[in-house]
């Protein structure tokens, strides 16, 4: 489908209705109409097919095994016990029996049939959740650092993330009409969205709020990263980082990941208007002729910070003040136990690549029923159990271990810092495995780390099945990006705290070549590292790779 066609479909969708209602009723296929695959994304729904059986279906002259992915929006990753229990039940009834925690603190169902979509959506609506704007050319799930009970600044940041999410949710009632009421509304026209207008944004848009020293949301990878600034234990405001993004295409040097740039400081009450000003700037100036050049990162990179600051003043009346000092120490999740301000405890549960199968779901259900209160989903595909009484901590650990979920003893720092995107068999864009392969590769890395005596070293490892970068691989101290089955581009040298991109060091490498390279690096790191030096910083200092200063250098080896 051409990029201009996508724009036409959006503009003529009558506020995201398209012909979805009819598509769902078509008895001749398990798919929806082509144009509706554009619109369904705004409703959080992707048409996919099971790639494991593609060939065999083709040979049998059957249409692909169409199925759907549904993404539930979870602003700031906050999810109540009742909501979790409902999501879990729905995975069994309408999904493939798994729940997938995403790299943006949302939840995905895979393998849903077209016929089950309405019931599934009604199930999530019944517990006050939705999938509207979980995908599509609008603002996506707003991310937020996930330790809200650890202090007032964290709690205030989450509150703002939820308000921002509500503020930027499209105004259309199409989601309710189509999925909940099941009604076909005959409209010649519909009102334009007050923020997005008629054609919505040129491309997806992403916002997150970080609370230093944690950069778990990878603030520099967001279209807008807000950084909460603390003063006297209260939220003083936010630094604004604008124009980050990960996606690129192999062999197309005009596409590249970019770090956002720090453009100033705002008061808390200015957050909504400034975010809206940046969103509408992108709405008006983003490239609608070329979706590969349509993200806000290119809109800004082609212009300047001064231009953006002017747009913000014109649109919101807010003049940004100079950015305040802050420091990020890590972009991974904080693992293990932490005490909350109410004297209860939180535990960050490591969920390998975010996938919860039946055994893990059952373990979590036991915990959520008896030992823990609400949940928080993390930006690194993990989850945090909150409200655990001090005397129940060892019970919790035992149940987690029995459910093959965690165990402080169970997983190495390498594994806990590794993240893969979904890729095969559901992602239509995957060029290589990611989620299904990374666990084995990490085992090989663990062996190498043990051989060199660096098994206690946390190293951020990010793998994506294609260059779109859904696991934010260009911010991995080691990044792996799929090129073809069994072949990856290997990247090195991002910082541990997420403020420097890595660089390609080996193209199209198979497992043997990857292990050979990593073995050499681990050996040098073990022998030459400085005190408390992180792996990515070492790689740059030792000259294993040259640091990047602009994203356009990431893919030049
Ligand atoms: Fe992503 C497309 C999965 C986070 C950049 N992403 C996709 C699709 C929907 C494939 C498609 O378009 O057909 C994938 C569905 C796979 C499946 O079977 O479930 C997919 N993306 C994911 C998730 C589930 C990865 C994960 O393992 O957790 C993440 C869901 C996030 C959420 O809850 O909203 C996910 N995707 C990201 C991120 C990371 C982030 O947002 O922090 C990025 C990089 C940041 C960015 O946007 O720049 C990301 N996804 C992309 C892109 C490239 C966009 C670009 O600018 O070029 C695509 C392809 C596209 O949009 O054309 C994409
Ligand atoms: Fe699919 Fe590529 Fe995203 Fe992985 S990075 S989920 S393969 S689009």
PDB file of C-alpha atoms in Angstrom, residues 152-153 155-164 167 209 226-231 233-240 264-276 318-321 324:
ATOM      1  CA  UNK A 152       6.249  11.469  46.069  1.00  0.00           C
ATOM      2  CA  UNK A 153       8.180  12.320  42.895  1.00  0.00           C
ATOM      3  CA  UNK A 155       3.925   9.004  42.378  1.00  0.00           C
ATOM      4  CA  UNK A 156       3.514  12.471  40.840  1.00  0.00           C
ATOM      5  CA  UNK A 157       5.247  11.328  37.634  1.00  0.00           C
ATOM      6  CA  UNK A 158       2.819   8.423  37.261  1.00  0.00           C
ATOM      7  CA  UNK A 159      -0.111  10.728  37.867  1.00  0.00           C
ATOM      8  CA  UNK A 160       1.106  13.042  35.090  1.00  0.00           C
ATOM      9  CA  UNK A 161       1.690  10.094  32.749  1.00  0.00           C
ATOM     10  CA  UNK A 162      -1.934   9.042  33.189  1.00  0.00           C
ATOM     11  CA  UNK A 163      -3.214  12.588  32.647  1.00  0.00           C
ATOM     12  CA  UNK A 164      -1.084  12.948  29.549  1.00  0.00           C
ATOM     13  CA  UNK A 167      -5.262  14.159  27.172  1.00  0.00           C
ATOM     14  CA  UNK A 209       8.431  10.049  31.758  1.00  0.00           C
ATOM     15  CA  UNK A 226      10.136  13.977  30.019  1.00  0.00           C
ATOM     16  CA  UNK A 227      12.621  13.785  32.877  1.00  0.00           C
ATOM     17  CA  UNK A 228      11.108  14.440  36.313  1.00  0.00           C
ATOM     18  CA  UNK A 229      13.191  16.932  38.284  1.00  0.00           C
ATOM     19  CA  UNK A 230      13.088  16.728  42.052  1.00  0.00           C
ATOM     20  CA  UNK A 231      13.517  19.600  44.461  1.00  0.00           C
ATOM     21  CA  UNK A 233      11.523  15.782  47.697  1.00  0.00           C
ATOM     22  CA  UNK A 234       8.798  17.218  45.464  1.00  0.00           C
ATOM     23  CA  UNK A 235       8.324  17.301  41.699  1.00  0.00           C
ATOM     24  CA  UNK A 236       9.681  20.664  40.517  1.00  0.00           C
ATOM     25  CA  UNK A 237       8.971  20.045  36.840  1.00  0.00           C
ATOM     26  CA  UNK A 238      10.322  18.222  33.814  1.00  0.00           C
ATOM     27  CA  UNK A 239      13.276  18.490  31.501  1.00  0.00           C
ATOM     28  CA  UNK A 240      12.128  17.933  27.936  1.00  0.00           C
ATOM     29  CA  UNK A 264      14.736  22.788  28.266  1.00  0.00           C
ATOM     30  CA  UNK A 265      12.686  22.662  31.453  1.00  0.00           C
ATOM     31  CA  UNK A 266       8.965  23.143  32.150  1.00  0.00           C
ATOM     32  CA  UNK A 267       6.752  23.367  35.242  1.00  0.00           C
ATOM     33  CA  UNK A 268       4.484  20.373  35.944  1.00  0.00           C
ATOM     34  CA  UNK A 269       1.332  22.295  34.939  1.00  0.00           C
ATOM     35  CA  UNK A 270       2.863  23.011  31.530  1.00  0.00           C
ATOM     36  CA  UNK A 271       3.275  19.341  30.681  1.00  0.00           C
ATOM     37  CA  UNK A 272      -0.010  18.805  28.825  1.00  0.00           C
ATOM     38  CA  UNK A 273       0.130  21.955  26.719  1.00  0.00           C
ATOM     39  CA  UNK A 274       3.787  21.503  25.804  1.00  0.00           C
ATOM     40  CA  UNK A 275       3.258  17.865  24.847  1.00  0.00           C
ATOM     41  CA  UNK A 276       0.258  18.856  22.756  1.00  0.00           C
ATOM     42  CA  UNK A 318       5.254  28.332  27.068  1.00  0.00           C
ATOM     43  CA  UNK A 319       8.874  29.415  26.872  1.00  0.00           C
ATOM     44  CA  UNK A 320      11.069  26.614  28.075  1.00  0.00           C
ATOM     45  CA  UNK A 321      13.614  27.447  30.776  1.00  0.00           C
ATOM     46  CA  UNK A 324      18.074  21.416  35.070  1.00  0.00           C
TER      47      UNK A 324
END
